[in-house]
GROMACS .gro file of C-alpha atoms in nm:
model
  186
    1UNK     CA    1  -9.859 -10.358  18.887
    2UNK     CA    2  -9.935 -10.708  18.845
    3UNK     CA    3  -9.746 -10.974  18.539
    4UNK     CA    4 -10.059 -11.180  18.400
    5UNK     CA    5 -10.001 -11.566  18.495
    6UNK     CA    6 -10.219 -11.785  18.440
    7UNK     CA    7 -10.244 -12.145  18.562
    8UNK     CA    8 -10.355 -12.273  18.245
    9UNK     CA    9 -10.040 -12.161  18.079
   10UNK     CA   10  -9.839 -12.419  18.305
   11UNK     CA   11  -9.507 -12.211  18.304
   12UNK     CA   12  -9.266 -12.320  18.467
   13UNK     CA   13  -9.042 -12.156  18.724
   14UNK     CA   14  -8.688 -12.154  18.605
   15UNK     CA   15  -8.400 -12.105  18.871
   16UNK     CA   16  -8.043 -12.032  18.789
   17UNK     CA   17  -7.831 -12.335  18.934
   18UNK     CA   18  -7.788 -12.190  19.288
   19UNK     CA   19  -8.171 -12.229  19.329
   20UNK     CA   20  -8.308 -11.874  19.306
   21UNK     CA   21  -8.508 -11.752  18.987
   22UNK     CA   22  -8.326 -11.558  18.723
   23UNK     CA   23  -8.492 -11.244  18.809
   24UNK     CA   24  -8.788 -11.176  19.028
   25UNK     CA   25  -8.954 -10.905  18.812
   26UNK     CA   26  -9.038 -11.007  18.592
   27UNK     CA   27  -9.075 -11.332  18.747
   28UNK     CA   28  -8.823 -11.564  18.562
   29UNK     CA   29  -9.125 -11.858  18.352
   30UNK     CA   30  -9.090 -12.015  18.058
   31UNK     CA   31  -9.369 -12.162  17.858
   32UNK     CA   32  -9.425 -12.567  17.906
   33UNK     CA   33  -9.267 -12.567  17.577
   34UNK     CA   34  -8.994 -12.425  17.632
   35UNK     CA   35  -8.907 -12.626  17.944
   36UNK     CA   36  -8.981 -12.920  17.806
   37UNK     CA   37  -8.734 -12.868  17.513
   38UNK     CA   38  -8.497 -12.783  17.812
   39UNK     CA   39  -8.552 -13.122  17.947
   40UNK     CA   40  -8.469 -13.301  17.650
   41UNK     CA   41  -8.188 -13.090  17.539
   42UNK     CA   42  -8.058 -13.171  17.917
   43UNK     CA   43  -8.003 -12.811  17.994
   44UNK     CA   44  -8.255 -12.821  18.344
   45UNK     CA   45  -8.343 -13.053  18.600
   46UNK     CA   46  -8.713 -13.062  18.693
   47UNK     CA   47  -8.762 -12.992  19.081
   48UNK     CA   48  -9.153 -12.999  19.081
   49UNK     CA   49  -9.446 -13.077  18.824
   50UNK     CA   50  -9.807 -12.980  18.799
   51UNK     CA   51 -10.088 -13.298  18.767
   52UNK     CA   52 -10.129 -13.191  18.357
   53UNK     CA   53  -9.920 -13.381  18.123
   54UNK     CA   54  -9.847 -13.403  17.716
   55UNK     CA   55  -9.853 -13.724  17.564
   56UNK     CA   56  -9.712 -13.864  17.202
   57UNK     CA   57  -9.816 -14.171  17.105
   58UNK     CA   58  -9.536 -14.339  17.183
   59UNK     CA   59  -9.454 -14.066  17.524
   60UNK     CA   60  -9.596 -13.956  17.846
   61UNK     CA   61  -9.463 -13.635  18.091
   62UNK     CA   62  -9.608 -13.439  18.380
   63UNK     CA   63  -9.556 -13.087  18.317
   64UNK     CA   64  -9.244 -12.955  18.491
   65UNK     CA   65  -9.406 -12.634  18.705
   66UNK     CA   66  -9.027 -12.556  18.846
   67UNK     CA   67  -8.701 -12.651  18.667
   68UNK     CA   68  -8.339 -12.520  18.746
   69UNK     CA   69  -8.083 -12.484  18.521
   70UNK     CA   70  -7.737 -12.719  18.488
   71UNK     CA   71  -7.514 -12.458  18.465
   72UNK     CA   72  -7.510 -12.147  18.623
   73UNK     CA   73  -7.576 -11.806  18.450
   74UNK     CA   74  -7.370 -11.515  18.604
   75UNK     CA   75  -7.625 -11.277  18.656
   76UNK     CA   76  -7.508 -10.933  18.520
   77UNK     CA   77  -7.364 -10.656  18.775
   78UNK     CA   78  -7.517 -10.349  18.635
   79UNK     CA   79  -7.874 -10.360  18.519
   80UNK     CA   80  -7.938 -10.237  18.123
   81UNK     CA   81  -8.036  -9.838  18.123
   82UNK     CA   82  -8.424  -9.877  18.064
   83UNK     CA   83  -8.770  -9.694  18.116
   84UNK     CA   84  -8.890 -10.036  18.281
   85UNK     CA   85  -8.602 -10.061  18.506
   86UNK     CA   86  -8.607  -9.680  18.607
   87UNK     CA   87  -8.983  -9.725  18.674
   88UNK     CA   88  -8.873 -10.060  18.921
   89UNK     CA   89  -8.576  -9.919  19.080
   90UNK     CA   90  -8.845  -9.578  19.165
   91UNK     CA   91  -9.125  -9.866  19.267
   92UNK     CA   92  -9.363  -9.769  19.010
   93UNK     CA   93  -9.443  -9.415  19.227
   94UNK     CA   94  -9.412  -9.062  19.074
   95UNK     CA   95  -9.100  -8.944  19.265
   96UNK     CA   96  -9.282  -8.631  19.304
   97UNK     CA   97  -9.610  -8.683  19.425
   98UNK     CA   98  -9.595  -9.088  19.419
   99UNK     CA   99  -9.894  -9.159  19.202
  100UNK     CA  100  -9.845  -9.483  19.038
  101UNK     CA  101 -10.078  -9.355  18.719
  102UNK     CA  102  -9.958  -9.224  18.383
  103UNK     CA  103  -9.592  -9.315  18.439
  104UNK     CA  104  -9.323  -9.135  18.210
  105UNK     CA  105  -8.987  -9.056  18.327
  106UNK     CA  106  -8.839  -8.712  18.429
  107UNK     CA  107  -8.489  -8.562  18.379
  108UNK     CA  108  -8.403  -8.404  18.729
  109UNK     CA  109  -8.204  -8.186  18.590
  110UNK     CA  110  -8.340  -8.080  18.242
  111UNK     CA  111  -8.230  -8.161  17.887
  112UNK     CA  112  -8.251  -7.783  17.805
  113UNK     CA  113  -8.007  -7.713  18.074
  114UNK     CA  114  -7.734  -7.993  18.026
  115UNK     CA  115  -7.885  -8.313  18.166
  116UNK     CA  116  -7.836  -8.622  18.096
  117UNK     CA  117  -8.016  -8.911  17.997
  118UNK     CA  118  -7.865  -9.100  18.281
  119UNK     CA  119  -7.959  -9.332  18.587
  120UNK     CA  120  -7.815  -9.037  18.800
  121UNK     CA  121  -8.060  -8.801  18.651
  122UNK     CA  122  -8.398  -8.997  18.527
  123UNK     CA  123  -8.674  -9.039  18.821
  124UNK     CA  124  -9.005  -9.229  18.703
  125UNK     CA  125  -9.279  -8.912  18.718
  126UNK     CA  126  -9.643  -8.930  18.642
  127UNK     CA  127  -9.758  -8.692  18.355
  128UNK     CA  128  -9.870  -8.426  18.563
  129UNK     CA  129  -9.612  -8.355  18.728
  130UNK     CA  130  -9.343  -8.381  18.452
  131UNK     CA  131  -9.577  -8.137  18.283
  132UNK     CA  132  -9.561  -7.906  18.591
  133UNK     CA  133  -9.187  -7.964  18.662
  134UNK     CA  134  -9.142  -7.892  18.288
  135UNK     CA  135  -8.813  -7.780  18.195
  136UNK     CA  136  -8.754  -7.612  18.555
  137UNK     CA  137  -8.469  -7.722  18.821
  138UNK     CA  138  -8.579  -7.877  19.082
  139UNK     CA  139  -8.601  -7.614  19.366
  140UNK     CA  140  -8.770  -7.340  19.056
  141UNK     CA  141  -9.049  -7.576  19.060
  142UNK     CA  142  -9.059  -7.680  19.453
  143UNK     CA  143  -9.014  -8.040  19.338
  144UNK     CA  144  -8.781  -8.256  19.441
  145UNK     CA  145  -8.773  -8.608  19.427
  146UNK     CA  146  -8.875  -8.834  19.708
  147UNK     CA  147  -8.495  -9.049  19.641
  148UNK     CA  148  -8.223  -8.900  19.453
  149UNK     CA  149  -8.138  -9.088  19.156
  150UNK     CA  150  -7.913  -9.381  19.141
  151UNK     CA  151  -7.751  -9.615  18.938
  152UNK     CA  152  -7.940  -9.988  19.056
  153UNK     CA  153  -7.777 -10.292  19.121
  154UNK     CA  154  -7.936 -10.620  18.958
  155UNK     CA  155  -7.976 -10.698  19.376
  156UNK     CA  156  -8.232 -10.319  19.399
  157UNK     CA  157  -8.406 -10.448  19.145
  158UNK     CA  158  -8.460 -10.775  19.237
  159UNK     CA  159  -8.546 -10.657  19.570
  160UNK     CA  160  -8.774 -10.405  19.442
  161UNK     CA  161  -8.918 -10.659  19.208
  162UNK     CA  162  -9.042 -10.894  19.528
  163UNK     CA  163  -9.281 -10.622  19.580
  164UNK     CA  164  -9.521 -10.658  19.312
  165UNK     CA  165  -9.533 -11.034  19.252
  166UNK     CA  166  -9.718 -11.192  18.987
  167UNK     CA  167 -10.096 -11.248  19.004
  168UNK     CA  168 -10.054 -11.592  19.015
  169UNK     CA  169  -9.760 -11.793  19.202
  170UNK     CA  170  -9.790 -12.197  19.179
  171UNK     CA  171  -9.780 -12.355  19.519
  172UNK     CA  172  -9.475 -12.553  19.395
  173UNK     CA  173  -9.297 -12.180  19.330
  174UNK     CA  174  -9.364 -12.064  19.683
  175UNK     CA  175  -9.087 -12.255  19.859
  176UNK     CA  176  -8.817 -12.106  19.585
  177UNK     CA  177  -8.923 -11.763  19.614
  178UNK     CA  178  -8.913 -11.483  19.857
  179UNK     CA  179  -8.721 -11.611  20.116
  180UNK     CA  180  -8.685 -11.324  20.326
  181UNK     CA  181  -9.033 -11.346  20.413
  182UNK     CA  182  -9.197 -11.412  20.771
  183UNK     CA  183  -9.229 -11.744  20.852
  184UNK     CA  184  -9.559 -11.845  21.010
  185UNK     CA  185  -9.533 -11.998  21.353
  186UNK     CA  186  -9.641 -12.368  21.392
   0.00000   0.00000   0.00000
């Protein structure tokens, strides 16, 4: 699972004020607008710019490609309950057979039977399977999930999100992101 970038959009990369991005997935970008209404409002400092630029007739800026923000925004400790963030916390894989098709979610142990619609009881399942599991416990239906549920921190999900990164990174965004990455030798 890819997020659709495209250079032609110009966003920019916006980083909290400790210099990494807001979130990783989805990548944290704002429109050129938008960051250049930051600029002026003097809410972001531009780090990097691409070649394009807007003019008024009276004004003249580069596009900022990378901005980070003034003041910092705590980032929150416990990421919202949602289908996107079960599905990212599971990887985008069926946590029965791993498919990454036809993603719905699953309750491990079923509504029918007293569960809850809970991180500690939602696993991201294809269709198929949830079909197959239907409303069976998990050893009646000789499924069980490849993790047991678990409540993410924003830190899972941001490490989770590194995996699937956008289908477009701006070689300004590279030296911002993913810093836990191999470094090649010189």
């Amino acid at each position: 699972m890819t997020i659709a970038v495209t250079q032609e959009l110009s966003p920019a990369l916006v980083l909290n004020a400790d210099f990494r991005p807001l979130s990783y997935y989805p990548l944290s970008l704002w429109s050129w607008q938008d960051s250049i209404k930051a600029v002026f409002l003097d809410r972001v400092t531009i780090l990097a710019e691409y070649d394009r630029a807007v003019r008024s007739p009276t004004y003249s800026m580069r596009l900022p490609s990378v901005v980070c923000l003034k003041t910092y925004v705590k980032p929150a400790r416990h990421p919202a309950f949602t289908r996107f963030n079960v599905f990212l916390r599971d990887r985008f894989q069926c946590q029965y057979c791993g498919s990454p098709h036809e993603l719905t979610f699953d309750h491990v142990v079923p509504r029918s039977r007293g569960g809850l619609t809970t991180w500690d009881n939602v696993v991201a399942a294809c269709s198929p399977c949830n079909l197959r599991k239907g409303g069976l416990m998990p050893k009646a239906a000789g499924m069980i999930p490849q993790q047991k549920p678990f409540q993410p921190t924003v830190h899972d999900l941001h490490n989770n999100g590194r995996l699937f990164p956008p289908n477009h990174l701006h070689e300004s965004w590279v030296d911002y992101l993913y810093w836990d990455s191999e470094l090649d030798p010189e």
